[in-house]
Amino acid sequence: MSEAQVLFGILRHSARSDIVDAIERLVVEAPDRKLNRVNVLAFAADQGFDEEQAINAFLHSSRLGLFEMSWNVLCPGCGGVLDANTSLKTVQSETYNCTLCAAGYEPTLDEMVEVTFTVSPRVRHIEAHNPHELPPLEYFRQIYWGSGIDLPDEGYEEKVDQFILESLELPPGEKAVISLQLPAEFTIIFEPVTHAAQFLDVKGEPSKERQTLSLVFDRMHRHSEAIELRPGPLRIMMENHTDLRVLPSICLANEALHTLLGQRRPFLTAKRLLSNQTFRDIYRTDTIDIDQRLKITSLTFLFTDLRGSTELYERVGDLAAFDLVKTHFGILHEIVAAEAGAVVKTIGDAVMATFPTPDRALMAAMRMREAMLSLNKERGSDDLLLKIGIHEGPCIAVSLNERQDYFGQTVNIASRVQHLATSREIFATSSVLDNPLAAELMTTRGLTPQSHHVALRGITDAMDIFAIP
């Protein structure tokens, strides 16, 4: 039995067998390019699997060494990979620049950092393990474009030929000359290895005289102002001053290019993975560096607390109370994970959890309330009375006390909202209920939230808080 077969056997103890079977078939049968930077959400959709269960299976497969995780910083404009990282710890907090889009972006974990999985070379060697040997078009497909670009399996080269005039492989230290006829269209000379770009604004009367242009690829010169040229013959002299092969391509910024890059599909974001319970369990202390501050533009926080837990210990005794509280924690953890969330920490009898979207947090809160009511009914008492507060907004992902945590006013407000809640109501802010899926959930359940304009301790402005009956 091969090492891979042994590892897949172990994986079946942590993930659903049918998902493991599908991953094993992928590794054995798929073409090389399908095993580089696997988009887990696309895999789940193609196979008909639940997304969370597929994510969990790939996380466990990564832990076992079947796949390698990559955290790729994406350009939100063109979908290109601006930086590839084996860990979130090496993602920078400052601006990333995309020369192809001529724009700079401050990275956020919402839609600018994707998480992909590449088969380990110990399991199967693929072409992308040696990216600098890939043909130019495959380098673009497998290395430059992120997994959110829905590139076609069939007819990819034909579509690319509609906007690439010329492409070249230029070895380290080499020089080359490209001669071509420039059409009267905006043109981009783009080099994906060094991320260098030169814009050519081609317009005016056609020229019969040959125009010339010189470019040096050295990782220093990334982008400059557009050069005006006339339609007609052009001679481009190129020099590679790097220690790697470069792949300059002359592209038309035409409808074919925009159409290809406009075909998008969902992908696994860093934000979503950080709110995945399996990920937090596996990578408990190895997520964010102690000095990192990574922005998230929208994350939903849910805080819970047991009302009257001190009286509970007094009434039933320490041992019985401890067992009850432990049971309550187990139920909450299970519900949070089932709703695509993760428990960040517990503080006494309280829980802090995160969810990628407000509707999942709201569903979790309602399930928690129902679970506590059922547990109390079984016991014939009202010992476990849960107070729940939910808020959504921007925050910063940080490392505190050797654990991935969150910081910011959104966290503070969510905690304050929970303190307002009673044991029979869920309190949520307008940012939660304004979410279309959360509003639909309220309508489906026939619930009418009651608004209260309140002042929260430590928060300057009063705000609307909604009690969900």
PDB file of N, CA, C and O in Angstrom, residues 431-468:
ATOM      1  N   SER A 431     -27.299  46.330  11.609  1.00  0.00           N
ATOM      2  CA  SER A 431     -26.381  45.820  10.583  1.00  0.00           C
ATOM      3  C   SER A 431     -26.591  44.322  10.363  1.00  0.00           C
ATOM      4  O   SER A 431     -26.327  43.816   9.278  1.00  0.00           O
ATOM      5  N   VAL A 432     -27.083  43.631  11.387  1.00  0.00           N
ATOM      6  CA  VAL A 432     -27.384  42.203  11.253  1.00  0.00           C
ATOM      7  C   VAL A 432     -28.692  42.006  10.506  1.00  0.00           C
ATOM      8  O   VAL A 432     -28.772  41.250   9.524  1.00  0.00           O
ATOM      9  N   LEU A 433     -29.743  42.718  10.943  1.00  0.00           N
ATOM     10  CA  LEU A 433     -31.068  42.509  10.359  1.00  0.00           C
ATOM     11  C   LEU A 433     -31.222  43.150   8.990  1.00  0.00           C
ATOM     12  O   LEU A 433     -32.154  42.818   8.261  1.00  0.00           O
ATOM     13  N   ASP A 434     -30.321  44.078   8.635  1.00  0.00           N
ATOM     14  CA  ASP A 434     -30.366  44.669   7.288  1.00  0.00           C
ATOM     15  C   ASP A 434     -29.825  43.717   6.237  1.00  0.00           C
ATOM     16  O   ASP A 434     -30.008  43.945   5.033  1.00  0.00           O
ATOM     17  N   ASN A 435     -29.129  42.663   6.668  1.00  0.00           N
ATOM     18  CA  ASN A 435     -28.635  41.663   5.726  1.00  0.00           C
ATOM     19  C   ASN A 435     -29.822  40.960   5.060  1.00  0.00           C
ATOM     20  O   ASN A 435     -30.724  40.484   5.754  1.00  0.00           O
ATOM     21  N   PRO A 436     -29.865  40.891   3.727  1.00  0.00           N
ATOM     22  CA  PRO A 436     -31.036  40.314   3.034  1.00  0.00           C
ATOM     23  C   PRO A 436     -31.359  38.892   3.471  1.00  0.00           C
ATOM     24  O   PRO A 436     -32.522  38.543   3.651  1.00  0.00           O
ATOM     25  N   LEU A 437     -30.341  38.054   3.647  1.00  0.00           N
ATOM     26  CA  LEU A 437     -30.603  36.674   4.049  1.00  0.00           C
ATOM     27  C   LEU A 437     -31.101  36.590   5.490  1.00  0.00           C
ATOM     28  O   LEU A 437     -31.949  35.751   5.820  1.00  0.00           O
ATOM     29  N   ALA A 438     -30.606  37.487   6.352  1.00  0.00           N
ATOM     30  CA  ALA A 438     -31.095  37.520   7.731  1.00  0.00           C
ATOM     31  C   ALA A 438     -32.544  37.997   7.770  1.00  0.00           C
ATOM     32  O   ALA A 438     -33.371  37.455   8.514  1.00  0.00           O
ATOM     33  N   ALA A 439     -32.852  39.014   6.955  1.00  0.00           N
ATOM     34  CA  ALA A 439     -34.234  39.511   6.887  1.00  0.00           C
ATOM     35  C   ALA A 439     -35.176  38.428   6.370  1.00  0.00           C
ATOM     36  O   ALA A 439     -36.305  38.269   6.858  1.00  0.00           O
ATOM     37  N   GLU A 440     -34.713  37.675   5.376  1.00  0.00           N
ATOM     38  CA  GLU A 440     -35.520  36.573   4.839  1.00  0.00           C
ATOM     39  C   GLU A 440     -35.757  35.504   5.900  1.00  0.00           C
ATOM     40  O   GLU A 440     -36.855  34.925   5.991  1.00  0.00           O
ATOM     41  N   LEU A 441     -34.760  35.250   6.722  1.00  0.00           N
ATOM     42  CA  LEU A 441     -34.895  34.273   7.805  1.00  0.00           C
ATOM     43  C   LEU A 441     -35.960  34.716   8.803  1.00  0.00           C
ATOM     44  O   LEU A 441     -36.770  33.909   9.265  1.00  0.00           O
ATOM     45  N   MET A 442     -35.973  36.007   9.121  1.00  0.00           N
ATOM     46  CA  MET A 442     -36.990  36.538  10.034  1.00  0.00           C
ATOM     47  C   MET A 442     -38.386  36.361   9.446  1.00  0.00           C
ATOM     48  O   MET A 442     -39.333  35.953  10.129  1.00  0.00           O
ATOM     49  N   THR A 443     -38.518  36.671   8.173  1.00  0.00           N
ATOM     50  CA  THR A 443     -39.816  36.564   7.504  1.00  0.00           C
ATOM     51  C   THR A 443     -40.289  35.117   7.463  1.00  0.00           C
ATOM     52  O   THR A 443     -41.451  34.807   7.740  1.00  0.00           O
ATOM     53  N   THR A 444     -39.371  34.208   7.102  1.00  0.00           N
ATOM     54  CA  THR A 444     -39.716  32.780   7.014  1.00  0.00           C
ATOM     55  C   THR A 444     -40.203  32.242   8.353  1.00  0.00           C
ATOM     56  O   THR A 444     -41.137  31.438   8.413  1.00  0.00           O
ATOM     57  N   ARG A 445     -39.592  32.716   9.429  1.00  0.00           N
ATOM     58  CA  ARG A 445     -39.954  32.235  10.760  1.00  0.00           C
ATOM     59  C   ARG A 445     -41.108  33.024  11.375  1.00  0.00           C
ATOM     60  O   ARG A 445     -41.536  32.714  12.499  1.00  0.00           O
ATOM     61  N   GLY A 446     -41.589  34.034  10.662  1.00  0.00           N
ATOM     62  CA  GLY A 446     -42.706  34.826  11.166  1.00  0.00           C
ATOM     63  C   GLY A 446     -42.357  35.642  12.390  1.00  0.00           C
ATOM     64  O   GLY A 446     -43.208  35.891  13.253  1.00  0.00           O
ATOM     65  N   LEU A 447     -41.109  36.094  12.484  1.00  0.00           N
ATOM     66  CA  LEU A 447     -40.653  36.857  13.644  1.00  0.00           C
ATOM     67  C   LEU A 447     -40.599  38.340  13.323  1.00  0.00           C
ATOM     68  O   LEU A 447     -40.138  38.740  12.249  1.00  0.00           O
ATOM     69  N   THR A 448     -41.062  39.161  14.244  1.00  0.00           N
ATOM     70  CA  THR A 448     -41.039  40.612  14.082  1.00  0.00           C
ATOM     71  C   THR A 448     -40.167  41.217  15.170  1.00  0.00           C
ATOM     72  O   THR A 448     -40.588  41.330  16.337  1.00  0.00           O
ATOM     73  N   PRO A 449     -38.939  41.588  14.874  1.00  0.00           N
ATOM     74  CA  PRO A 449     -38.047  42.166  15.882  1.00  0.00           C
ATOM     75  C   PRO A 449     -38.598  43.488  16.429  1.00  0.00           C
ATOM     76  O   PRO A 449     -39.180  44.291  15.688  1.00  0.00           O
ATOM     77  N   GLN A 450     -38.394  43.697  17.718  1.00  0.00           N
ATOM     78  CA  GLN A 450     -38.833  44.918  18.372  1.00  0.00           C
ATOM     79  C   GLN A 450     -37.644  45.859  18.559  1.00  0.00           C
ATOM     80  O   GLN A 450     -36.626  45.475  19.135  1.00  0.00           O
ATOM     81  N   SER A 451     -37.804  47.097  18.099  1.00  0.00           N
ATOM     82  CA  SER A 451     -36.696  48.051  18.125  1.00  0.00           C
ATOM     83  C   SER A 451     -36.620  48.797  19.452  1.00  0.00           C
ATOM     84  O   SER A 451     -37.644  49.187  20.019  1.00  0.00           O
ATOM     85  N   HIS A 452     -35.383  49.006  19.928  1.00  0.00           N
ATOM     86  CA  HIS A 452     -35.125  49.801  21.129  1.00  0.00           C
ATOM     87  C   HIS A 452     -33.950  50.722  20.830  1.00  0.00           C
ATOM     88  O   HIS A 452     -32.904  50.265  20.368  1.00  0.00           O
ATOM     89  N   HIS A 453     -34.125  52.017  21.062  1.00  0.00           N
ATOM     90  CA  HIS A 453     -33.032  52.970  20.871  1.00  0.00           C
ATOM     91  C   HIS A 453     -32.312  53.113  22.203  1.00  0.00           C
ATOM     92  O   HIS A 453     -32.869  53.635  23.172  1.00  0.00           O
ATOM     93  N   VAL A 454     -31.097  52.612  22.280  1.00  0.00           N
ATOM     94  CA  VAL A 454     -30.413  52.540  23.577  1.00  0.00           C
ATOM     95  C   VAL A 454     -28.994  53.098  23.481  1.00  0.00           C
ATOM     96  O   VAL A 454     -28.406  53.200  22.396  1.00  0.00           O
ATOM     97  N   ALA A 455     -28.475  53.450  24.650  1.00  0.00           N
ATOM     98  CA  ALA A 455     -27.073  53.858  24.766  1.00  0.00           C
ATOM     99  C   ALA A 455     -26.280  52.678  25.304  1.00  0.00           C
ATOM    100  O   ALA A 455     -26.705  52.027  26.271  1.00  0.00           O
ATOM    101  N   LEU A 456     -25.173  52.388  24.671  1.00  0.00           N
ATOM    102  CA  LEU A 456     -24.313  51.286  25.099  1.00  0.00           C
ATOM    103  C   LEU A 456     -23.113  51.843  25.848  1.00  0.00           C
ATOM    104  O   LEU A 456     -22.520  52.847  25.438  1.00  0.00           O
ATOM    105  N   ARG A 457     -22.748  51.196  26.924  1.00  0.00           N
ATOM    106  CA  ARG A 457     -21.627  51.652  27.737  1.00  0.00           C
ATOM    107  C   ARG A 457     -20.343  51.720  26.907  1.00  0.00           C
ATOM    108  O   ARG A 457     -19.956  50.759  26.251  1.00  0.00           O
ATOM    109  N   GLY A 458     -19.699  52.893  26.928  1.00  0.00           N
ATOM    110  CA  GLY A 458     -18.453  53.071  26.209  1.00  0.00           C
ATOM    111  C   GLY A 458     -18.611  53.418  24.740  1.00  0.00           C
ATOM    112  O   GLY A 458     -17.622  53.649  24.048  1.00  0.00           O
ATOM    113  N   ILE A 459     -19.864  53.469  24.255  1.00  0.00           N
ATOM    114  CA  ILE A 459     -20.141  53.805  22.853  1.00  0.00           C
ATOM    115  C   ILE A 459     -20.760  55.198  22.813  1.00  0.00           C
ATOM    116  O   ILE A 459     -21.761  55.464  23.508  1.00  0.00           O
ATOM    117  N   THR A 460     -20.201  56.097  22.025  1.00  0.00           N
ATOM    118  CA  THR A 460     -20.608  57.507  22.049  1.00  0.00           C
ATOM    119  C   THR A 460     -22.064  57.699  21.665  1.00  0.00           C
ATOM    120  O   THR A 460     -22.836  58.347  22.382  1.00  0.00           O
ATOM    121  N   ASP A 461     -22.465  57.169  20.511  1.00  0.00           N
ATOM    122  CA  ASP A 461     -23.812  57.406  19.987  1.00  0.00           C
ATOM    123  C   ASP A 461     -24.756  56.270  20.358  1.00  0.00           C
ATOM    124  O   ASP A 461     -24.395  55.093  20.301  1.00  0.00           O
ATOM    125  N   ALA A 462     -25.996  56.660  20.726  1.00  0.00           N
ATOM    126  CA  ALA A 462     -27.029  55.647  20.949  1.00  0.00           C
ATOM    127  C   ALA A 462     -27.357  54.944  19.631  1.00  0.00           C
ATOM    128  O   ALA A 462     -27.163  55.515  18.542  1.00  0.00           O
ATOM    129  N   MET A 463     -27.836  53.721  19.699  1.00  0.00           N
ATOM    130  CA  MET A 463     -28.111  52.974  18.476  1.00  0.00           C
ATOM    131  C   MET A 463     -29.344  52.108  18.650  1.00  0.00           C
ATOM    132  O   MET A 463     -29.795  51.851  19.772  1.00  0.00           O
ATOM    133  N   ASP A 464     -29.888  51.669  17.509  1.00  0.00           N
ATOM    134  CA  ASP A 464     -31.077  50.817  17.523  1.00  0.00           C
ATOM    135  C   ASP A 464     -30.664  49.362  17.745  1.00  0.00           C
ATOM    136  O   ASP A 464     -29.839  48.826  17.002  1.00  0.00           O
ATOM    137  N   ILE A 465     -31.277  48.772  18.766  1.00  0.00           N
ATOM    138  CA  ILE A 465     -31.074  47.357  19.057  1.00  0.00           C
ATOM    139  C   ILE A 465     -32.412  46.656  18.901  1.00  0.00           C
ATOM    140  O   ILE A 465     -33.448  47.169  19.328  1.00  0.00           O
ATOM    141  N   PHE A 466     -32.407  45.483  18.290  1.00  0.00           N
ATOM    142  CA  PHE A 466     -33.647  44.770  17.999  1.00  0.00           C
ATOM    143  C   PHE A 466     -33.726  43.498  18.821  1.00  0.00           C
ATOM    144  O   PHE A 466     -32.792  42.678  18.809  1.00  0.00           O
ATOM    145  N   ALA A 467     -34.842  43.365  19.541  1.00  0.00           N
ATOM    146  CA  ALA A 467     -35.101  42.162  20.316  1.00  0.00           C
ATOM    147  C   ALA A 467     -35.886  41.176  19.453  1.00  0.00           C
ATOM    148  O   ALA A 467     -36.931  41.528  18.893  1.00  0.00           O
ATOM    149  N   ILE A 468     -35.337  39.972  19.293  1.00  0.00           N
ATOM    150  CA  ILE A 468     -35.985  38.947  18.464  1.00  0.00           C
ATOM    151  C   ILE A 468     -36.736  37.986  19.384  1.00  0.00           C
ATOM    152  O   ILE A 468     -36.117  37.266  20.176  1.00  0.00           O
TER     153      ILE A 468
END
